[in-house]
Coordinates of C-alpha atoms and ligand atoms in Angstrom, one line a residue:
M1 CA 84.7 -111.4 -7.1
F2 CA 81.4 -113.3 -7.4
A3 CA 80.2 -111.7 -4.2
K4 CA 80.9 -108.3 -5.7
I5 CA 79.0 -109.1 -8.9
F6 CA 76.2 -110.6 -7.0
G7 CA 76.0 -107.6 -4.7
E8 CA 75.9 -105.2 -7.7
L9 CA 73.2 -107.3 -9.3
K10 CA 71.2 -107.3 -6.1
A11 CA 71.5 -103.6 -5.8
A12 CA 70.5 -103.2 -9.4
L13 CA 67.4 -105.3 -9.0
S14 CA 66.3 -103.4 -5.9
L15 CA 66.9 -100.2 -7.9
R16 CA 69.3 -99.0 -5.1
S17 CA 72.0 -98.3 -7.6
L18 CA 72.1 -94.7 -8.7
K19 CA 73.5 -95.8 -12.0
I20 CA 70.5 -98.1 -12.6
R21 CA 68.1 -95.4 -11.6
I22 CA 69.6 -92.9 -14.0
F23 CA 69.6 -95.5 -16.7
A24 CA 66.0 -96.4 -16.1
I25 CA 64.8 -92.7 -15.9
I26 CA 66.6 -91.7 -19.1
L27 CA 65.3 -94.8 -20.9
I28 CA 61.7 -94.3 -19.7
A29 CA 61.8 -90.5 -20.4
G30 CA 63.1 -91.1 -23.9
V31 CA 61.1 -94.2 -25.0
I32 CA 57.6 -93.5 -23.5
P33 CA 57.1 -90.2 -25.4
S34 CA 58.1 -91.8 -28.7
I35 CA 55.6 -94.6 -28.1
L36 CA 52.9 -92.1 -27.2
M37 CA 53.8 -90.0 -30.2
R38 CA 53.4 -92.9 -32.5
G39 CA 50.0 -93.7 -31.1
A40 CA 48.9 -90.1 -31.4
I41 CA 50.2 -89.7 -34.9
V42 CA 48.5 -92.9 -36.2
N43 CA 45.2 -92.1 -34.4
N44 CA 45.2 -88.5 -35.5
Y45 CA 45.9 -89.6 -39.1
E46 CA 42.9 -92.0 -39.0
E47 CA 40.5 -89.4 -37.7
H48 CA 41.7 -86.9 -40.2
A49 CA 41.7 -89.3 -43.1
V50 CA 38.1 -90.5 -42.4
N51 CA 36.8 -87.0 -42.1
N52 CA 38.5 -86.0 -45.3
R53 CA 37.2 -89.1 -47.1
I54 CA 33.6 -88.3 -45.9
S55 CA 33.7 -84.7 -47.1
M56 CA 35.2 -85.7 -50.4
V57 CA 32.5 -88.4 -51.1
Q58 CA 29.8 -86.1 -49.8
N59 CA 30.9 -83.4 -52.3
Q60 CA 30.7 -85.8 -55.2
L61 CA 27.4 -87.2 -54.0
L62 CA 26.0 -83.6 -53.8
V63 CA 26.9 -83.2 -57.5
V64 CA 25.1 -86.4 -58.3
S65 CA 22.1 -85.4 -56.2
N66 CA 21.7 -82.3 -58.3
H67 CA 21.9 -84.3 -61.5
L68 CA 19.3 -86.7 -60.0
L69 CA 16.9 -83.8 -59.3
N70 CA 17.5 -82.2 -62.6
N71 CA 16.6 -85.4 -64.4
N72 CA 13.7 -86.2 -62.2
Y73 CA 15.4 -89.5 -61.5
L74 CA 13.3 -90.2 -58.4
V75 CA 10.1 -89.9 -60.4
T76 CA 11.1 -91.4 -63.7
Y77 CA 13.2 -94.3 -62.6
K78 CA 10.6 -96.8 -63.9
S79 CA 9.9 -95.0 -67.2
D80 CA 11.0 -96.7 -70.4
E81 CA 11.1 -93.6 -72.4
A82 CA 14.4 -93.3 -74.3
V83 CA 15.1 -89.8 -73.0
Y84 CA 14.8 -90.9 -69.3
R85 CA 16.6 -94.1 -70.0
N86 CA 19.6 -92.1 -71.3
S87 CA 19.7 -89.6 -68.5
R88 CA 19.4 -92.4 -66.0
A89 CA 22.3 -94.3 -67.6
V90 CA 24.4 -91.2 -67.2
I91 CA 23.6 -90.9 -63.5
D92 CA 23.9 -94.6 -62.9
A93 CA 27.4 -94.4 -64.5
E94 CA 28.3 -91.6 -62.2
L95 CA 27.1 -93.6 -59.2
E96 CA 29.0 -96.6 -60.4
M97 CA 32.1 -94.6 -60.8
I98 CA 31.9 -93.3 -57.2
S99 CA 31.3 -96.8 -55.8
N100 CA 34.2 -98.2 -57.8
L101 CA 36.4 -95.3 -56.8
Y102 CA 35.8 -95.7 -53.1
E103 CA 35.2 -99.5 -53.1
G104 CA 31.7 -99.0 -51.8
R105 CA 28.0 -99.1 -52.4
V106 CA 25.6 -96.3 -53.1
M107 CA 21.9 -96.6 -52.6
I108 CA 19.3 -94.1 -53.7
I109 CA 16.2 -94.2 -51.4
D110 CA 13.1 -92.1 -51.9
S111 CA 11.0 -90.5 -49.2
S112 CA 8.9 -93.6 -48.9
L113 CA 12.1 -95.6 -48.0
K114 CA 12.0 -97.5 -51.2
V115 CA 15.4 -98.3 -52.7
I116 CA 15.4 -96.8 -56.2
K117 CA 19.0 -97.7 -57.1
D118 CA 21.6 -99.9 -55.5
T119 CA 25.0 -100.1 -57.1
Y120 CA 25.3 -103.6 -55.9
G121 CA 22.0 -104.4 -57.6
I122 CA 20.7 -106.4 -54.6
S123 CA 18.2 -104.2 -52.9
D124 CA 16.6 -102.5 -56.0
G125 CA 12.9 -102.0 -55.3
K126 CA 13.1 -103.1 -51.7
T127 CA 12.0 -101.0 -48.8
I128 CA 14.7 -100.1 -46.3
I129 CA 14.0 -99.5 -42.7
S130 CA 17.2 -97.8 -41.4
E131 CA 17.5 -95.4 -38.6
E132 CA 20.1 -93.4 -40.4
V133 CA 17.9 -93.0 -43.5
I134 CA 14.9 -91.9 -41.5
R135 CA 17.0 -89.4 -39.5
C136 CA 18.4 -88.1 -42.8
L137 CA 15.0 -87.6 -44.2
R138 CA 14.2 -85.6 -41.1
G139 CA 17.2 -83.4 -41.9
E140 CA 19.8 -84.8 -39.6
N141 CA 23.1 -85.8 -41.1
T142 CA 24.6 -89.1 -39.9
N143 CA 28.0 -90.3 -40.7
Y144 CA 29.3 -93.5 -39.0
Y145 CA 32.7 -95.0 -39.1
D146 CA 32.9 -98.7 -38.3
Q147 CA 36.5 -99.3 -37.6
E148 CA 36.0 -103.0 -36.7
H149 CA 34.4 -104.0 -39.9
G150 CA 36.3 -101.5 -42.0
F151 CA 33.7 -99.2 -43.6
I152 CA 32.4 -95.7 -43.4
E153 CA 28.6 -95.2 -43.8
M154 CA 27.1 -91.9 -44.6
T155 CA 23.8 -90.5 -45.6
T156 CA 23.3 -87.6 -48.0
P157 CA 20.0 -85.9 -48.4
I158 CA 18.6 -85.2 -51.9
I159 CA 17.2 -81.7 -51.5
D160 CA 14.7 -80.2 -53.9
A161 CA 15.8 -76.6 -53.9
S162 CA 12.8 -75.5 -55.9
A163 CA 10.7 -76.0 -52.8
A164 CA 12.8 -73.4 -50.9
D165 CA 10.9 -70.3 -50.0
K166 CA 12.0 -66.9 -50.9
E167 CA 12.6 -65.7 -47.3
G168 CA 15.2 -68.4 -47.0
K169 CA 13.5 -69.9 -43.9
N170 CA 13.2 -73.2 -45.7
N171 CA 16.1 -74.5 -47.7
G172 CA 14.2 -77.0 -49.7
K173 CA 12.5 -80.3 -49.4
I174 CA 14.3 -83.6 -48.7
V175 CA 12.9 -85.9 -51.4
G176 CA 15.3 -88.8 -50.9
V177 CA 18.5 -90.0 -49.3
M178 CA 21.7 -91.4 -50.7
L179 CA 23.0 -94.1 -48.4
T180 CA 26.6 -94.7 -49.1
S181 CA 29.1 -97.1 -47.5
I182 CA 32.7 -97.0 -48.5
S183 CA 35.7 -99.1 -47.6
N184 CA 38.4 -97.7 -45.3
S185 CA 41.0 -100.1 -46.8
S186 CA 43.1 -97.4 -48.3
I187 CA 43.1 -95.5 -45.0
V188 CA 44.1 -98.6 -43.1
E189 CA 46.8 -99.3 -45.7
T190 CA 48.3 -95.9 -45.2
M191 CA 48.0 -96.3 -41.5
E192 CA 49.8 -99.6 -41.5
T193 CA 52.6 -98.0 -43.6
L194 CA 52.7 -95.1 -41.2
N195 CA 52.8 -97.5 -38.2
R196 CA 55.5 -99.6 -39.7
K197 CA 57.7 -96.6 -40.4
S198 CA 57.2 -95.0 -37.0
M199 CA 57.8 -98.4 -35.4
V200 CA 61.2 -98.6 -37.2
I201 CA 61.9 -95.0 -36.0
E202 CA 60.8 -96.0 -32.5
Q203 CA 63.0 -99.1 -32.4
L204 CA 65.9 -97.0 -33.6
M205 CA 65.1 -94.5 -30.9
I206 CA 65.1 -97.2 -28.3
V207 CA 68.5 -98.4 -29.4
V208 CA 69.8 -94.8 -29.3
M209 CA 68.2 -94.1 -26.0
V210 CA 69.6 -97.3 -24.4
G211 CA 73.1 -96.3 -25.6
F212 CA 72.5 -92.7 -24.4
A213 CA 71.2 -93.9 -21.0
L214 CA 74.1 -96.3 -20.6
V215 CA 76.7 -93.6 -21.4
L216 CA 75.0 -91.0 -19.2
S217 CA 74.5 -93.3 -16.3
V218 CA 78.2 -94.2 -16.3
V219 CA 79.3 -90.6 -16.8
L220 CA 77.0 -89.1 -14.2
T221 CA 77.9 -91.5 -11.5
K222 CA 81.6 -91.3 -12.2
P223 CA 82.3 -88.6 -9.6
F224 CA 80.8 -90.9 -6.9
A225 CA 83.1 -93.7 -8.0
R226 CA 86.0 -91.2 -7.7
V227 CA 84.9 -90.3 -4.1
T228 CA 84.9 -94.0 -3.2
D229 CA 88.3 -94.5 -4.9
A230 CA 89.8 -91.5 -3.1
I231 CA 88.4 -92.7 0.3
N232 CA 89.7 -96.2 -0.4
E233 CA 93.2 -94.8 -1.1
V234 CA 93.1 -93.1 2.3
K235 CA 91.8 -96.2 3.9
A236 CA 94.5 -98.4 2.4
G237 CA 97.1 -95.9 3.8
Y238 CA 98.5 -94.8 0.4
S239 CA 97.6 -91.2 1.2
D240 CA 96.5 -89.1 4.1
E241 CA 96.0 -85.9 2.2
A242 CA 92.6 -84.2 2.0
I243 CA 90.7 -85.5 -1.0
S244 CA 88.9 -83.4 -3.6
V245 CA 86.1 -84.3 -6.0
P246 CA 84.5 -81.0 -6.9
D247 CA 82.5 -82.3 -9.9
Y248 CA 79.1 -81.9 -8.1
T249 CA 78.0 -79.9 -5.1
E250 CA 76.9 -83.2 -3.6
T251 CA 80.3 -84.9 -4.0
A252 CA 82.0 -81.7 -2.7
H253 CA 79.8 -82.0 0.5
I254 CA 80.6 -85.6 1.0
V255 CA 84.3 -85.0 0.5
D256 CA 84.2 -82.0 2.8
A257 CA 82.6 -84.1 5.6
F258 CA 85.2 -86.8 5.0
N259 CA 88.1 -84.4 5.1
Q260 CA 86.8 -82.9 8.3
L261 CA 86.6 -86.5 9.7
L262 CA 90.1 -87.1 8.5
K263 CA 91.4 -84.0 10.2
Q264 CA 89.7 -85.0 13.4
M265 CA 91.3 -88.4 13.2
K266 CA 94.7 -86.9 12.6
V267 CA 94.3 -84.6 15.6
L268 CA 93.2 -87.6 17.6
D269 CA 96.1 -89.7 16.3
N270 CA 98.6 -87.0 17.1
S271 CA 97.3 -86.5 20.7
R272 CA 97.4 -90.3 21.2
Q273 CA 101.0 -90.4 20.0
E274 CA 101.9 -87.5 22.2
F275 CA 100.1 -89.1 25.1
V276 CA 102.0 -92.4 24.6
A277 CA 105.3 -90.5 24.4
N278 CA 104.5 -88.6 27.6
V279 CA 103.4 -91.7 29.5
S280 CA 106.6 -93.5 28.4
H281 CA 108.7 -90.5 29.5
E282 CA 106.9 -90.1 32.8
L283 CA 107.2 -93.8 33.6
K284 CA 110.9 -94.0 32.5
T285 CA 112.0 -91.1 34.8
P286 CA 111.5 -92.9 38.2
M287 CA 112.9 -96.1 36.7
A288 CA 116.0 -94.3 35.6
S289 CA 116.5 -92.8 39.1
V290 CA 116.0 -96.2 40.6
K291 CA 118.6 -97.6 38.3
V292 CA 121.1 -94.8 39.0
L293 CA 120.7 -95.3 42.7
A294 CA 121.0 -99.1 42.5
D295 CA 124.0 -98.9 40.2
S296 CA 125.9 -96.5 42.4
L297 CA 125.3 -98.8 45.4
L298 CA 126.5 -101.8 43.4
M299 CA 129.6 -99.9 42.2
Q300 CA 130.7 -99.2 45.8
E301 CA 132.2 -102.2 47.4
N302 CA 131.6 -102.4 51.2
A303 CA 129.2 -99.4 51.1
P304 CA 128.1 -98.5 54.7
A305 CA 124.7 -99.6 55.9
E306 CA 123.6 -96.0 56.3
L307 CA 124.3 -95.3 52.7
Y308 CA 122.2 -98.4 51.7
R309 CA 119.4 -97.2 53.9
E310 CA 119.5 -93.7 52.4
F311 CA 119.6 -95.0 48.8
M312 CA 116.9 -97.5 49.6
E313 CA 114.6 -94.7 50.9
D314 CA 115.1 -92.8 47.7
I315 CA 114.4 -95.9 45.7
V316 CA 111.1 -96.5 47.6
S317 CA 110.1 -92.9 47.0
E318 CA 110.7 -93.3 43.3
I319 CA 108.7 -96.5 43.3
D320 CA 105.9 -94.6 45.1
R321 CA 106.0 -92.0 42.4
E322 CA 105.8 -94.5 39.7
S323 CA 102.9 -96.2 41.4
R324 CA 101.1 -92.8 41.8
I325 CA 101.5 -92.1 38.0
I326 CA 100.1 -95.5 37.2
T327 CA 97.1 -95.0 39.6
D328 CA 96.4 -91.6 38.0
L329 CA 96.7 -93.0 34.5
L330 CA 94.2 -95.8 35.3
A331 CA 91.8 -93.2 36.7
L332 CA 92.1 -91.2 33.6
V333 CA 91.6 -94.1 31.3
K334 CA 88.5 -95.1 33.2
M335 CA 87.1 -91.5 32.7
D336 CA 87.9 -91.7 29.0
K337 CA 85.9 -94.8 28.4
K338 CA 82.8 -94.0 26.4
V339 CA 80.5 -96.3 28.4
Q340 CA 80.9 -94.5 31.6
D341 CA 79.8 -96.4 34.7
L342 CA 78.7 -93.5 36.9
N343 CA 77.3 -94.5 40.2
I344 CA 74.8 -91.7 40.7
A345 CA 73.2 -91.3 44.2
S346 CA 71.7 -88.4 46.1
L347 CA 74.5 -87.0 48.3
N348 CA 75.0 -84.4 50.9
I349 CA 77.7 -82.3 49.4
N350 CA 78.4 -80.3 52.7
D351 CA 79.2 -83.6 54.5
L352 CA 81.4 -84.8 51.6
T353 CA 83.3 -81.5 51.6
E354 CA 83.8 -81.7 55.4
L355 CA 85.1 -85.2 55.1
I356 CA 87.6 -84.3 52.3
L357 CA 88.9 -81.3 54.2
K358 CA 89.4 -83.4 57.3
R359 CA 91.6 -85.8 55.2
L360 CA 93.6 -83.0 53.7
R361 CA 94.1 -80.8 56.8
P362 CA 97.2 -82.7 58.0
I363 CA 99.0 -82.0 54.7
A364 CA 98.0 -78.3 55.0
R365 CA 99.2 -78.2 58.5
K366 CA 102.6 -79.5 57.4
R367 CA 102.9 -76.5 55.1
D368 CA 101.2 -74.2 57.6
V369 CA 98.4 -73.5 55.2
E370 CA 95.0 -72.6 56.7
V371 CA 92.0 -74.2 55.2
V372 CA 88.5 -72.6 55.7
F373 CA 85.1 -73.8 54.6
E374 CA 82.2 -71.6 53.9
S375 CA 78.9 -73.1 53.0
M376 CA 76.0 -70.7 51.9
R377 CA 73.3 -73.4 52.2
P378 CA 72.9 -77.2 52.7
V379 CA 73.4 -78.8 49.3
V380 CA 72.1 -82.2 48.2
A381 CA 72.9 -83.3 44.7
E382 CA 72.8 -86.4 42.5
V383 CA 76.5 -87.3 41.9
D384 CA 78.9 -90.1 41.8
E385 CA 80.6 -90.1 45.2
V386 CA 84.0 -91.5 44.1
K387 CA 84.3 -89.0 41.2
M388 CA 83.0 -86.1 43.2
T389 CA 85.6 -86.9 45.8
L390 CA 88.3 -87.0 43.1
I391 CA 87.2 -83.5 41.9
M392 CA 87.2 -81.9 45.3
T393 CA 90.4 -83.6 46.6
N394 CA 92.4 -82.7 43.5
L395 CA 91.4 -79.0 43.6
V396 CA 92.0 -78.6 47.3
E397 CA 95.2 -80.6 47.2
N398 CA 96.5 -78.4 44.4
S399 CA 95.6 -75.3 46.3
I400 CA 97.6 -76.6 49.3
K401 CA 100.5 -77.9 47.1
Y402 CA 100.9 -74.8 45.1
N403 CA 100.6 -72.4 48.1
K404 CA 103.1 -70.3 50.0
E405 CA 104.2 -70.9 53.6
H406 CA 101.5 -69.5 56.0
G407 CA 99.0 -69.2 53.1
W408 CA 95.3 -70.0 53.1
V409 CA 92.8 -72.0 51.1
K410 CA 89.1 -71.1 51.0
V411 CA 86.5 -73.6 50.0
E412 CA 83.0 -72.2 49.2
L413 CA 79.8 -74.1 48.6
D414 CA 76.7 -72.6 47.1
A415 CA 73.7 -73.6 45.0
D416 CA 70.8 -72.1 43.0
H417 CA 67.7 -74.1 41.9
Q418 CA 69.6 -75.9 39.1
F419 CA 73.3 -76.1 39.9
F420 CA 75.6 -76.2 42.9
T421 CA 78.9 -74.4 42.9
F422 CA 82.1 -75.6 44.5
R423 CA 84.8 -73.0 44.6
V424 CA 88.4 -73.3 45.8
S425 CA 90.5 -70.2 46.1
D426 CA 94.0 -69.9 47.4
S427 CA 96.8 -67.4 48.2
G428 CA 99.3 -69.6 46.2
V429 CA 101.8 -69.1 43.5
G430 CA 99.2 -68.6 40.8
I431 CA 99.3 -69.6 37.2
P432 CA 100.7 -67.4 34.3
E433 CA 97.9 -66.2 32.0
D434 CA 99.3 -67.9 28.9
E435 CA 99.5 -71.2 30.7
L436 CA 95.9 -71.2 31.9
S437 CA 94.5 -72.9 28.7
H438 CA 97.0 -75.8 29.1
I439 CA 96.6 -76.8 32.7
Y440 CA 93.9 -79.4 31.9
E441 CA 96.2 -81.2 29.4
R442 CA 97.5 -84.6 30.5
F443 CA 101.0 -84.3 32.0
Y444 CA 101.0 -80.5 31.7
R445 CA 102.8 -78.8 34.6
V446 CA 103.6 -75.1 34.9
D447 CA 106.8 -75.6 36.9
K448 CA 107.9 -79.1 36.1
S449 CA 110.6 -79.5 38.6
H450 CA 108.7 -77.9 41.5
S451 CA 105.6 -80.0 40.7
R452 CA 107.7 -83.2 40.6
E453 CA 109.3 -82.2 43.9
I454 CA 105.9 -82.0 45.6
G455 CA 104.7 -85.2 44.0
G456 CA 102.6 -83.9 41.1
T457 CA 102.0 -86.2 38.1
G458 CA 100.4 -83.5 35.8
L459 CA 97.3 -85.7 35.5
G460 CA 95.2 -84.3 38.4
L461 CA 93.4 -81.5 36.6
A462 CA 92.8 -83.7 33.5
I463 CA 91.1 -86.3 35.7
T464 CA 89.1 -83.5 37.5
R465 CA 87.9 -82.0 34.2
S466 CA 86.8 -85.4 32.9
A467 CA 84.9 -86.1 36.1
V468 CA 83.2 -82.7 35.9
L469 CA 82.2 -83.2 32.3
M470 CA 80.8 -86.7 33.1
H471 CA 78.4 -84.9 35.5
R472 CA 77.5 -82.5 32.7
G473 CA 79.1 -79.7 34.7
S474 CA 81.8 -77.0 34.0
I475 CA 85.1 -76.0 35.4
T476 CA 86.6 -72.5 35.2
V477 CA 89.7 -70.9 36.6
T478 CA 91.0 -67.4 37.3
S479 CA 94.5 -66.8 38.5
V480 CA 97.0 -64.0 39.1
E481 CA 100.6 -65.1 39.1
G482 CA 102.1 -64.7 42.5
E483 CA 98.8 -63.9 44.2
G484 CA 96.6 -67.0 43.9
S485 CA 94.1 -68.9 41.9
C486 CA 90.4 -69.6 42.0
F487 CA 88.8 -72.8 40.5
T488 CA 85.0 -72.9 40.2
V489 CA 83.1 -76.1 39.5
R490 CA 79.4 -75.9 38.6
I491 CA 77.4 -79.2 38.5
P492 CA 73.7 -79.8 38.0
L493 CA 71.8 -80.8 41.1
T494 CA 70.0 -83.5 39.3
Y495 CA 71.9 -85.8 37.0
I496 CA 70.8 -85.7 33.3
A497 CA 71.5 -88.9 31.6
S498 CA 72.3 -88.5 27.9
Ligands
LIG501 P1 100.0 -81.9 39.2 O1 99.8 -83.3 39.5 O2 101.3 -81.5 38.6 O3 99.5 -81.1 40.3 P2 97.6 -81.0 37.8 O4 97.0 -81.5 36.6 O5 96.8 -81.2 39.1 O6 99.0 -81.7 37.9 O7 97.9 -79.5 37.6 C1 98.6 -79.1 36.5 C2 99.5 -77.9 36.8 O8 98.6 -76.7 37.0 C3 100.3 -78.0 38.0 O9 101.5 -78.6 37.6 C4 100.5 -76.6 38.5 O10 101.6 -76.0 37.9 C5 99.2 -75.9 38.0 N1 98.3 -75.7 39.1 C6 97.2 -76.5 39.4 N2 96.5 -76.0 40.4 C7 97.1 -74.9 40.9 C8 96.9 -73.9 41.9 N3 95.9 -74.0 42.8 N4 97.8 -72.9 42.0 C9 98.8 -72.8 41.1 N5 99.1 -73.6 40.1 C10 98.3 -74.7 40.0

């Protein structure tokens, strides 16, 4: 239990879990845009609000600047005459109102950089050396937003339009500058409220996204859990049916591959069961004969010695048969082993064929079968001598066994630059066409009783085929019932290790 939780936690931390990946992707995809959006909205608002504020104040200052010029404020600011005093008071009140309204300070500066009016009343009469003012006097407009210290500074030229020429080339003369700095506190306040509100929305969004990601990551990975469950059911042995999880193309592919594997395993299992049944049957038959023979001897009291002798000979031949089956089975099992211990060496195939035929000729002679050997060229190939001997012996022996009296067996050897061909043809009983595909099966015999009579186990061709395949070769057969058969083996001259 702990190991499972620990395993899942480890997988989650290493991001190997699909569920965690989906969760993380949805969360990131949902939350990051909302954070970026909040930043963009707040920043955008700030820029917009500052520009708005500047143009609003500039407009009002422009009105004041017209009043200033109309009342000759710049010239008469020192005059004590009642008429000027009154008009000055009006303009001062206007300036005062602007500075109060925007929590700022307005300074009127004339062209000689002297401060004529400061709404703070600190710099009246002083000379101001400021880059912005000088640039404004030159006709450039400078606005500056100091976010850190929380103010906006702007310069507004006071333009005497009467100096404008008629062609419109000159718009007027800059006779002074209004240097205004206003607080950005109201903008900041609005921004903070905006930020607070969007933060709440963002937090809500994160909660919703976490929930959404959690649900989706579970729902989207469910089919994979179903695949695992279905496979586990099969593994536990509760079911051996083909499974089906068609939710995604991916799960369908996994399940398809698994079903194919299951099918292959079933075929394998069936053939294993069949093989075991066949082996038991084959091994039981000689034993049963031995028992019958021994029992009948035991049942007869005072049985003559000749009868004993005769029965004992039969018993020995049954034991020989049993031993032959076991030898063949062992040979077959050895071939079936995946780690095949082939003893590859360069071998003269002509010599090997001659040797095998020499060994088999006595059997052929017994049945009056003539064995001929035709070699087209000397063949030297990289093969396993023991297995090659098995291949050749089995094929030639079969051709002798399943032949007619006074028949013939022809062995041919040929080679091209890549393969050598070993062909055995005979004038034997032949194999019916519909049986041809079965002759390589273990324990398969065309004529069971005849085959047993002549000592066949039904394993010879299965062993031969395995040995040929181990050499990466091929075996083919053509046969006409009652006329004869022809087996052809093709094996590469040089062994190709896999
Ligand atoms: P067995 O030990 O019975 O000979 P094999 O595996 O060598 O088993 O052969 C399988 C069957 O194929 C044999 O029982 C026989 O009926 C048939 N067979 C094999 N070789 C020949 C042949 N040259 N001519 C006719 N039938 C053959």
